[in-house]
């Protein structure tokens, strides 16, 4: 990018400005003289304090300020600073630069030169300091963030709290402790161009905040006159040194402005964010369309709208939809809709989009986490109306969510979705991003009785009962509630067990199976989609090379029945169907071989590529293998082979959490001797890493101790020893952990008592009673919303039952 292009981006409102002392120096203060730099100000204050000689050239600004206060008092210092840094006259160059529609301005200056320049241009500039709450600042006007403090807000209170008469190192650390530094980083990343005017990275150790990168260097320009060699070396790492000063830069701006034609505003447009438009198409509704929804996961929004208007049976309007609308109608909200695989999160979102649109909201959905996503999010906030931002699989979008939290106002609500297991470990992090809002958590796994009746009616109308067709209405409801678990996923998986569907899927797979490379790619796509990691073409090339680009693969009739080839991602048409094929159609040894290959590649590429880092961690987890692998006798040996193989990959063998997962696998497979050994290995490796927090190992080890005691009848002394150690670990976690993990383990206390009650002495019973009471006390101290979690309620009920049993 050249300078002219950078200025044009600024003229279009897509640039960030950072100004330092060199920008303000030519303006005149209330005394009619130029503004002082930090070094000159230190010398000036020292002289007024009576300091003479060589000390004048050596004294620091903070020491000079302290000397001045000691000699003259705080009020005099405040008055002196007001006279020195309040602008009386500004230059035409400063006015020209202020005429640019900057996206945001940052400054280390105390003065109000930029504010005055904006005012003389007939525009409003909102000054803020890093002591302001970022979420309380209105977004309608440009902000000028004064990192060192702002002269118009200087008084006795702010002199010591937000006015920084200090050295660089202290200043930098104080900025890094605020949310403003995060906004600065995201602004730098999302801006089309960045200008440092009169600022040379000398006043502030900006290198601790900026990251050297080619992307930054390409769009960053320094307007600092003719700097010395040290400044050139420092600044050239971050961008282009233009050779211009403030005055000549303003001339360049005026030259570019003469021929600049602003782009035509054609309304919201983005390739990575979708604005919801109510579908108007009317189509004939056929049986196959319901099959496409249930078995391929294809949502036709026109049928959805018709269904919501009562014309057809297609979309189940769940009670959670009404709850969401009730929340966003009256207040700014952050809502997380969570469930396990295939339980209707995406379908519910489509209903929310339509109903919210009816209620007058503009609805935006983030589609792709692109390089310019932060800038695209900013464009959403040009919409001043009521709006909703929707993000699916939010744990992959934490940086954009943080950006939204910093710039959103009370007219914007955020709706997120996630797999429950991922949400559980990210809720605290998410809550920290929205400290002024309560994150509402909405589980959608379990269907109500009315929802189950809806499915039963649909099965009747569309002939989906199969062998259950002639059963009574009560038996049909029982089948959906019990056999299908009362969950969307369970109902879909039962549908997939239909002989006709199984035969069709087996035929498709057989047609691909003999083409080994295609088959491996297909299995990879199914695995990644089941794990909620939709792969791009580039990521599939990482695993299997350029054969993914083979046009024959994309055009293969069998492949196209299962796979959607989108712009830059490849998705299996239904994650539930993918899971069903992996567990019921694919040979378990072939699947394990593919998993080993994926792990090998993702482990190798984990450091440079976030996608592979995520996949590596997912494939290490035993819970992921349980999602993917069939439940049969041959699976056990393949799981052991899988872990035994991947432990030899570089870095994995020395990672404590790998041995934790291997231990969990062995525990579930009831290989208890190996389990104990692998827990010991995990703890040993963790001891060598001072930064490593063993809370995950502690939690699962406590669970293992109790499970082993329940499954293997031990003598009462050994069993109680295991229980005491398990409770010690859980007690520590329950005191500081707001999630359900320690309480899930405490739910096992009742089973432990049932196994050993006949062998227990009074002292043993009292130990269990005290442990149960400890956990109940902690549950009662949890936030009310967390107490409603079904796992925590289950724990509480189980412990009350235990106390009742032991009291008898």
PDB file of C-alpha atoms in Angstrom, residues 55-301:
ATOM      1  CA  UNK A  55      19.938  18.313  37.615  1.00  0.00           C
ATOM      2  CA  UNK A  56      17.716  20.244  35.228  1.00  0.00           C
ATOM      3  CA  UNK A  57      18.835  18.117  32.283  1.00  0.00           C
ATOM      4  CA  UNK A  58      18.650  14.826  34.192  1.00  0.00           C
ATOM      5  CA  UNK A  59      15.438  15.004  36.206  1.00  0.00           C
ATOM      6  CA  UNK A  60      12.545  12.807  35.120  1.00  0.00           C
ATOM      7  CA  UNK A  61       9.028  14.134  34.605  1.00  0.00           C
ATOM      8  CA  UNK A  62       7.533  12.303  37.577  1.00  0.00           C
ATOM      9  CA  UNK A  63      10.345  13.512  39.877  1.00  0.00           C
ATOM     10  CA  UNK A  64       9.955  17.083  38.582  1.00  0.00           C
ATOM     11  CA  UNK A  65       6.194  16.935  39.280  1.00  0.00           C
ATOM     12  CA  UNK A  66       6.827  15.686  42.817  1.00  0.00           C
ATOM     13  CA  UNK A  67       9.359  18.501  43.421  1.00  0.00           C
ATOM     14  CA  UNK A  68       6.880  21.077  42.113  1.00  0.00           C
ATOM     15  CA  UNK A  69       4.087  19.788  44.386  1.00  0.00           C
ATOM     16  CA  UNK A  70       6.470  19.858  47.359  1.00  0.00           C
ATOM     17  CA  UNK A  71       7.451  23.448  46.628  1.00  0.00           C
ATOM     18  CA  UNK A  72       4.141  24.909  45.414  1.00  0.00           C
ATOM     19  CA  UNK A  73       1.270  22.476  46.138  1.00  0.00           C
ATOM     20  CA  UNK A  74      -1.077  20.426  43.971  1.00  0.00           C
ATOM     21  CA  UNK A  75      -3.396  23.280  43.049  1.00  0.00           C
ATOM     22  CA  UNK A  76      -0.510  25.272  41.595  1.00  0.00           C
ATOM     23  CA  UNK A  77       0.606  22.272  39.534  1.00  0.00           C
ATOM     24  CA  UNK A  78      -2.935  21.803  38.202  1.00  0.00           C
ATOM     25  CA  UNK A  79      -3.103  25.479  37.237  1.00  0.00           C
ATOM     26  CA  UNK A  80       0.324  25.306  35.597  1.00  0.00           C
ATOM     27  CA  UNK A  81      -0.620  22.280  33.520  1.00  0.00           C
ATOM     28  CA  UNK A  82      -3.913  23.863  32.419  1.00  0.00           C
ATOM     29  CA  UNK A  83      -2.035  26.910  31.142  1.00  0.00           C
ATOM     30  CA  UNK A  84       0.552  24.787  29.389  1.00  0.00           C
ATOM     31  CA  UNK A  85      -1.758  22.259  27.680  1.00  0.00           C
ATOM     32  CA  UNK A  86      -5.009  24.079  26.900  1.00  0.00           C
ATOM     33  CA  UNK A  87      -5.049  25.144  23.258  1.00  0.00           C
ATOM     34  CA  UNK A  88      -5.674  28.784  22.366  1.00  0.00           C
ATOM     35  CA  UNK A  89      -4.700  28.736  18.676  1.00  0.00           C
ATOM     36  CA  UNK A  90      -4.289  25.721  16.360  1.00  0.00           C
ATOM     37  CA  UNK A  91      -2.614  25.495  12.951  1.00  0.00           C
ATOM     38  CA  UNK A  92      -4.276  24.940   9.598  1.00  0.00           C
ATOM     39  CA  UNK A  93      -2.381  21.646   9.307  1.00  0.00           C
ATOM     40  CA  UNK A  94      -3.936  20.387  12.527  1.00  0.00           C
ATOM     41  CA  UNK A  95      -7.347  21.456  11.276  1.00  0.00           C
ATOM     42  CA  UNK A  96      -6.883  19.575   7.975  1.00  0.00           C
ATOM     43  CA  UNK A  97      -5.908  16.365   9.773  1.00  0.00           C
ATOM     44  CA  UNK A  98      -8.881  16.739  12.098  1.00  0.00           C
ATOM     45  CA  UNK A  99     -11.125  17.020   9.035  1.00  0.00           C
ATOM     46  CA  UNK A 100     -10.451  13.371   8.170  1.00  0.00           C
ATOM     47  CA  UNK A 101     -13.226  11.014   9.421  1.00  0.00           C
ATOM     48  CA  UNK A 102     -10.940   8.919  11.620  1.00  0.00           C
ATOM     49  CA  UNK A 103     -12.397   5.675  12.909  1.00  0.00           C
ATOM     50  CA  UNK A 104     -10.710   6.320  16.265  1.00  0.00           C
ATOM     51  CA  UNK A 105      -7.871   8.495  17.606  1.00  0.00           C
ATOM     52  CA  UNK A 106      -5.300   7.562  20.246  1.00  0.00           C
ATOM     53  CA  UNK A 107      -2.860  10.010  21.819  1.00  0.00           C
ATOM     54  CA  UNK A 108      -0.206  10.266  24.498  1.00  0.00           C
ATOM     55  CA  UNK A 109      -0.845  14.022  24.668  1.00  0.00           C
ATOM     56  CA  UNK A 110      -2.555  15.760  27.582  1.00  0.00           C
ATOM     57  CA  UNK A 111      -3.680  18.698  25.426  1.00  0.00           C
ATOM     58  CA  UNK A 112      -7.013  19.422  23.723  1.00  0.00           C
ATOM     59  CA  UNK A 113      -5.583  20.421  20.332  1.00  0.00           C
ATOM     60  CA  UNK A 114      -7.427  17.695  18.445  1.00  0.00           C
ATOM     61  CA  UNK A 115     -10.690  18.394  20.274  1.00  0.00           C
ATOM     62  CA  UNK A 116     -10.411  22.091  19.398  1.00  0.00           C
ATOM     63  CA  UNK A 117      -9.580  21.244  15.766  1.00  0.00           C
ATOM     64  CA  UNK A 118     -12.659  19.017  15.533  1.00  0.00           C
ATOM     65  CA  UNK A 119     -14.835  21.743  17.046  1.00  0.00           C
ATOM     66  CA  UNK A 120     -13.575  24.324  14.550  1.00  0.00           C
ATOM     67  CA  UNK A 121     -14.446  21.845  11.783  1.00  0.00           C
ATOM     68  CA  UNK A 122     -17.993  21.682  13.134  1.00  0.00           C
ATOM     69  CA  UNK A 123     -17.607  18.097  14.401  1.00  0.00           C
ATOM     70  CA  UNK A 124     -17.799  16.440  17.791  1.00  0.00           C
ATOM     71  CA  UNK A 125     -14.805  14.557  19.214  1.00  0.00           C
ATOM     72  CA  UNK A 126     -15.400  12.655  22.467  1.00  0.00           C
ATOM     73  CA  UNK A 127     -12.312  12.659  24.732  1.00  0.00           C
ATOM     74  CA  UNK A 128     -11.877   9.664  27.051  1.00  0.00           C
ATOM     75  CA  UNK A 129      -9.121   8.358  29.290  1.00  0.00           C
ATOM     76  CA  UNK A 130      -8.136   4.815  30.133  1.00  0.00           C
ATOM     77  CA  UNK A 131      -9.916   5.187  33.491  1.00  0.00           C
ATOM     78  CA  UNK A 132     -13.269   5.364  31.701  1.00  0.00           C
ATOM     79  CA  UNK A 133     -15.390   2.232  31.415  1.00  0.00           C
ATOM     80  CA  UNK A 134     -15.120   1.300  27.771  1.00  0.00           C
ATOM     81  CA  UNK A 135     -18.719   0.062  27.700  1.00  0.00           C
ATOM     82  CA  UNK A 136     -20.145   3.360  28.945  1.00  0.00           C
ATOM     83  CA  UNK A 137     -18.793   5.349  26.004  1.00  0.00           C
ATOM     84  CA  UNK A 138     -21.299   6.192  23.214  1.00  0.00           C
ATOM     85  CA  UNK A 139     -20.300   5.094  19.725  1.00  0.00           C
ATOM     86  CA  UNK A 140     -22.096   7.815  17.776  1.00  0.00           C
ATOM     87  CA  UNK A 141     -19.065  10.156  17.708  1.00  0.00           C
ATOM     88  CA  UNK A 142     -15.358   9.624  17.127  1.00  0.00           C
ATOM     89  CA  UNK A 143     -13.394   8.881  20.287  1.00  0.00           C
ATOM     90  CA  UNK A 144     -10.031  10.375  21.202  1.00  0.00           C
ATOM     91  CA  UNK A 145      -8.415   8.084  23.761  1.00  0.00           C
ATOM     92  CA  UNK A 146      -5.953  10.043  25.919  1.00  0.00           C
ATOM     93  CA  UNK A 147      -3.603   7.388  27.262  1.00  0.00           C
ATOM     94  CA  UNK A 148      -1.797   9.755  29.652  1.00  0.00           C
ATOM     95  CA  UNK A 149      -4.811  11.752  30.804  1.00  0.00           C
ATOM     96  CA  UNK A 150      -6.770  14.723  29.405  1.00  0.00           C
ATOM     97  CA  UNK A 151      -6.228  18.356  30.366  1.00  0.00           C
ATOM     98  CA  UNK A 152      -9.938  19.295  30.541  1.00  0.00           C
ATOM     99  CA  UNK A 153     -10.477  16.599  33.171  1.00  0.00           C
ATOM    100  CA  UNK A 154      -7.485  17.530  35.327  1.00  0.00           C
ATOM    101  CA  UNK A 155      -8.382  18.247  38.954  1.00  0.00           C
ATOM    102  CA  UNK A 156      -7.237  17.126  42.408  1.00  0.00           C
ATOM    103  CA  UNK A 157      -8.749  13.663  41.990  1.00  0.00           C
ATOM    104  CA  UNK A 158      -7.528  12.928  38.476  1.00  0.00           C
ATOM    105  CA  UNK A 159      -4.041  14.360  39.066  1.00  0.00           C
ATOM    106  CA  UNK A 160      -2.979  11.152  40.815  1.00  0.00           C
ATOM    107  CA  UNK A 161      -5.515   8.690  39.386  1.00  0.00           C
ATOM    108  CA  UNK A 162      -5.568   9.163  35.613  1.00  0.00           C
ATOM    109  CA  UNK A 163      -3.082  11.940  34.760  1.00  0.00           C
ATOM    110  CA  UNK A 164       0.211  10.196  33.961  1.00  0.00           C
ATOM    111  CA  UNK A 165       3.206  12.406  34.711  1.00  0.00           C
ATOM    112  CA  UNK A 166       5.394   9.360  34.619  1.00  0.00           C
ATOM    113  CA  UNK A 167       7.933   7.218  32.881  1.00  0.00           C
ATOM    114  CA  UNK A 168       7.380   4.942  29.881  1.00  0.00           C
ATOM    115  CA  UNK A 169       7.553   1.556  31.631  1.00  0.00           C
ATOM    116  CA  UNK A 170       4.942   2.448  34.230  1.00  0.00           C
ATOM    117  CA  UNK A 171       2.703   3.982  31.585  1.00  0.00           C
ATOM    118  CA  UNK A 172       2.832   0.925  29.374  1.00  0.00           C
ATOM    119  CA  UNK A 173       1.991  -1.520  32.148  1.00  0.00           C
ATOM    120  CA  UNK A 174      -0.904   0.670  33.290  1.00  0.00           C
ATOM    121  CA  UNK A 175      -2.375   0.641  29.782  1.00  0.00           C
ATOM    122  CA  UNK A 176      -1.942  -3.115  29.450  1.00  0.00           C
ATOM    123  CA  UNK A 177      -4.057  -3.587  32.570  1.00  0.00           C
ATOM    124  CA  UNK A 178      -7.094  -1.957  30.928  1.00  0.00           C
ATOM    125  CA  UNK A 179      -9.583  -3.025  28.270  1.00  0.00           C
ATOM    126  CA  UNK A 180      -8.486  -0.061  26.130  1.00  0.00           C
ATOM    127  CA  UNK A 181      -5.310  -1.823  25.062  1.00  0.00           C
ATOM    128  CA  UNK A 182      -7.405  -4.681  23.686  1.00  0.00           C
ATOM    129  CA  UNK A 183      -9.519  -2.199  21.729  1.00  0.00           C
ATOM    130  CA  UNK A 184      -6.323  -0.564  20.465  1.00  0.00           C
ATOM    131  CA  UNK A 185      -5.001  -3.905  19.222  1.00  0.00           C
ATOM    132  CA  UNK A 186      -8.243  -4.798  17.479  1.00  0.00           C
ATOM    133  CA  UNK A 187      -8.483  -1.298  15.990  1.00  0.00           C
ATOM    134  CA  UNK A 188      -4.970  -1.652  14.587  1.00  0.00           C
ATOM    135  CA  UNK A 189      -5.837  -5.057  13.168  1.00  0.00           C
ATOM    136  CA  UNK A 190      -9.153  -4.050  11.612  1.00  0.00           C
ATOM    137  CA  UNK A 191      -8.105  -0.641  10.233  1.00  0.00           C
ATOM    138  CA  UNK A 192      -7.354  -0.363   6.523  1.00  0.00           C
ATOM    139  CA  UNK A 193      -4.526   2.068   7.296  1.00  0.00           C
ATOM    140  CA  UNK A 194      -2.850   3.421  10.445  1.00  0.00           C
ATOM    141  CA  UNK A 195      -1.119   6.801  10.820  1.00  0.00           C
ATOM    142  CA  UNK A 196       1.318   7.778  13.588  1.00  0.00           C
ATOM    143  CA  UNK A 197       1.593  11.581  13.413  1.00  0.00           C
ATOM    144  CA  UNK A 198       4.181  13.366  15.554  1.00  0.00           C
ATOM    145  CA  UNK A 199       4.788  10.128  17.402  1.00  0.00           C
ATOM    146  CA  UNK A 200       7.902   8.013  17.028  1.00  0.00           C
ATOM    147  CA  UNK A 201       7.426   5.138  19.502  1.00  0.00           C
ATOM    148  CA  UNK A 202       9.796   6.913  21.907  1.00  0.00           C
ATOM    149  CA  UNK A 203       7.276   8.247  24.455  1.00  0.00           C
ATOM    150  CA  UNK A 204       5.622   4.889  24.968  1.00  0.00           C
ATOM    151  CA  UNK A 205       7.099   1.400  24.701  1.00  0.00           C
ATOM    152  CA  UNK A 206       4.544   0.651  22.015  1.00  0.00           C
ATOM    153  CA  UNK A 207       6.407  -2.483  20.941  1.00  0.00           C
ATOM    154  CA  UNK A 208       4.917  -4.260  23.953  1.00  0.00           C
ATOM    155  CA  UNK A 209       1.463  -3.521  22.567  1.00  0.00           C
ATOM    156  CA  UNK A 210       1.991  -3.708  18.807  1.00  0.00           C
ATOM    157  CA  UNK A 211       2.971  -6.948  17.114  1.00  0.00           C
ATOM    158  CA  UNK A 212       5.524  -6.816  14.322  1.00  0.00           C
ATOM    159  CA  UNK A 213       3.879  -8.263  11.223  1.00  0.00           C
ATOM    160  CA  UNK A 214       3.874  -7.808   7.489  1.00  0.00           C
ATOM    161  CA  UNK A 215       0.150  -7.007   7.626  1.00  0.00           C
ATOM    162  CA  UNK A 216       0.789  -4.055   9.957  1.00  0.00           C
ATOM    163  CA  UNK A 217       3.893  -2.904   8.126  1.00  0.00           C
ATOM    164  CA  UNK A 218       1.959  -2.793   4.855  1.00  0.00           C
ATOM    165  CA  UNK A 219      -0.662  -0.343   6.143  1.00  0.00           C
ATOM    166  CA  UNK A 220       1.206   1.694   8.785  1.00  0.00           C
ATOM    167  CA  UNK A 221       2.685   5.173   8.102  1.00  0.00           C
ATOM    168  CA  UNK A 222       4.865   7.386  10.331  1.00  0.00           C
ATOM    169  CA  UNK A 223       4.563  11.170   9.911  1.00  0.00           C
ATOM    170  CA  UNK A 224       7.522  12.260  12.073  1.00  0.00           C
ATOM    171  CA  UNK A 225       9.579  14.643   9.895  1.00  0.00           C
ATOM    172  CA  UNK A 226      13.249  13.704   9.482  1.00  0.00           C
ATOM    173  CA  UNK A 227      14.050  11.357  12.377  1.00  0.00           C
ATOM    174  CA  UNK A 228      17.425  10.188  13.608  1.00  0.00           C
ATOM    175  CA  UNK A 229      18.911   6.754  12.975  1.00  0.00           C
ATOM    176  CA  UNK A 230      17.610   5.200  16.219  1.00  0.00           C
ATOM    177  CA  UNK A 231      14.042   6.300  15.471  1.00  0.00           C
ATOM    178  CA  UNK A 232      14.308   5.023  11.893  1.00  0.00           C
ATOM    179  CA  UNK A 233      15.450   1.614  13.147  1.00  0.00           C
ATOM    180  CA  UNK A 234      12.614   1.492  15.670  1.00  0.00           C
ATOM    181  CA  UNK A 235       9.770   2.668  13.461  1.00  0.00           C
ATOM    182  CA  UNK A 236      10.732   0.922  10.221  1.00  0.00           C
ATOM    183  CA  UNK A 237       9.909  -2.449  11.826  1.00  0.00           C
ATOM    184  CA  UNK A 238       6.287  -1.367  12.071  1.00  0.00           C
ATOM    185  CA  UNK A 239       5.630   0.657   8.941  1.00  0.00           C
ATOM    186  CA  UNK A 240       6.744   3.209   6.340  1.00  0.00           C
ATOM    187  CA  UNK A 241       8.573   6.383   7.414  1.00  0.00           C
ATOM    188  CA  UNK A 242       7.058   8.970   5.072  1.00  0.00           C
ATOM    189  CA  UNK A 243       9.616  11.748   5.565  1.00  0.00           C
ATOM    190  CA  UNK A 244       6.690  14.155   6.102  1.00  0.00           C
ATOM    191  CA  UNK A 245       5.992  16.300   9.146  1.00  0.00           C
ATOM    192  CA  UNK A 246       2.533  17.405  10.308  1.00  0.00           C
ATOM    193  CA  UNK A 247       2.460  20.399   7.957  1.00  0.00           C
ATOM    194  CA  UNK A 248       3.607  18.607   4.790  1.00  0.00           C
ATOM    195  CA  UNK A 249       1.319  15.653   5.607  1.00  0.00           C
ATOM    196  CA  UNK A 250      -1.672  18.038   5.672  1.00  0.00           C
ATOM    197  CA  UNK A 251      -0.638  19.293   2.209  1.00  0.00           C
ATOM    198  CA  UNK A 252      -0.568  15.687   0.960  1.00  0.00           C
ATOM    199  CA  UNK A 253      -4.035  15.093   2.471  1.00  0.00           C
ATOM    200  CA  UNK A 254      -5.437  18.142   0.653  1.00  0.00           C
ATOM    201  CA  UNK A 255      -3.872  16.969  -2.632  1.00  0.00           C
ATOM    202  CA  UNK A 256      -5.379  13.470  -2.357  1.00  0.00           C
ATOM    203  CA  UNK A 257      -8.740  14.902  -1.245  1.00  0.00           C
ATOM    204  CA  UNK A 258      -9.105  16.953  -4.446  1.00  0.00           C
ATOM    205  CA  UNK A 259      -9.398  13.851  -6.628  1.00  0.00           C
ATOM    206  CA  UNK A 260     -10.941  11.531  -4.042  1.00  0.00           C
ATOM    207  CA  UNK A 261     -14.400  10.190  -4.842  1.00  0.00           C
ATOM    208  CA  UNK A 262     -16.138   8.572  -1.836  1.00  0.00           C
ATOM    209  CA  UNK A 263     -17.504   5.094  -2.506  1.00  0.00           C
ATOM    210  CA  UNK A 264     -21.263   4.930  -3.034  1.00  0.00           C
ATOM    211  CA  UNK A 265     -23.068   3.687   0.079  1.00  0.00           C
ATOM    212  CA  UNK A 266     -25.214   0.810  -1.173  1.00  0.00           C
ATOM    213  CA  UNK A 267     -26.301  -0.305   2.302  1.00  0.00           C
ATOM    214  CA  UNK A 268     -24.843  -3.117   4.329  1.00  0.00           C
ATOM    215  CA  UNK A 269     -22.707  -5.461   2.288  1.00  0.00           C
ATOM    216  CA  UNK A 270     -20.312  -8.123   3.489  1.00  0.00           C
ATOM    217  CA  UNK A 271     -18.985 -11.447   2.286  1.00  0.00           C
ATOM    218  CA  UNK A 272     -18.442 -12.718   5.843  1.00  0.00           C
ATOM    219  CA  UNK A 273     -21.498 -11.329   7.692  1.00  0.00           C
ATOM    220  CA  UNK A 274     -25.034 -12.040   6.518  1.00  0.00           C
ATOM    221  CA  UNK A 275     -27.941  -9.686   7.139  1.00  0.00           C
ATOM    222  CA  UNK A 276     -31.169 -11.645   7.507  1.00  0.00           C
ATOM    223  CA  UNK A 277     -33.820 -11.111   4.846  1.00  0.00           C
ATOM    224  CA  UNK A 278     -37.239 -12.692   5.306  1.00  0.00           C
ATOM    225  CA  UNK A 279     -37.790 -15.232   2.506  1.00  0.00           C
ATOM    226  CA  UNK A 280     -40.834 -14.549   0.314  1.00  0.00           C
ATOM    227  CA  UNK A 281     -40.668 -17.578  -1.987  1.00  0.00           C
ATOM    228  CA  UNK A 282     -43.692 -19.904  -1.890  1.00  0.00           C
ATOM    229  CA  UNK A 283     -43.057 -23.514  -2.895  1.00  0.00           C
ATOM    230  CA  UNK A 284     -44.998 -26.733  -2.856  1.00  0.00           C
ATOM    231  CA  UNK A 285     -44.174 -28.676   0.317  1.00  0.00           C
ATOM    232  CA  UNK A 286     -43.319 -32.331  -0.358  1.00  0.00           C
ATOM    233  CA  UNK A 287     -42.494 -35.285   1.901  1.00  0.00           C
ATOM    234  CA  UNK A 288     -38.920 -35.310   0.645  1.00  0.00           C
ATOM    235  CA  UNK A 289     -38.425 -31.801   2.004  1.00  0.00           C
ATOM    236  CA  UNK A 290     -38.996 -33.035   5.565  1.00  0.00           C
ATOM    237  CA  UNK A 291     -36.584 -35.905   4.915  1.00  0.00           C
ATOM    238  CA  UNK A 292     -33.984 -33.388   3.702  1.00  0.00           C
ATOM    239  CA  UNK A 293     -34.405 -31.464   6.967  1.00  0.00           C
ATOM    240  CA  UNK A 294     -34.246 -34.496   9.267  1.00  0.00           C
ATOM    241  CA  UNK A 295     -31.641 -36.620   7.523  1.00  0.00           C
ATOM    242  CA  UNK A 296     -29.476 -34.156   5.617  1.00  0.00           C
ATOM    243  CA  UNK A 297     -29.755 -31.136   7.894  1.00  0.00           C
ATOM    244  CA  UNK A 298     -30.888 -28.898   5.012  1.00  0.00           C
ATOM    245  CA  UNK A 299     -33.054 -26.036   6.305  1.00  0.00           C
ATOM    246  CA  UNK A 300     -35.366 -24.406   3.747  1.00  0.00           C
ATOM    247  CA  UNK A 301     -36.140 -21.000   5.265  1.00  0.00           C
TER     248      UNK A 301
END
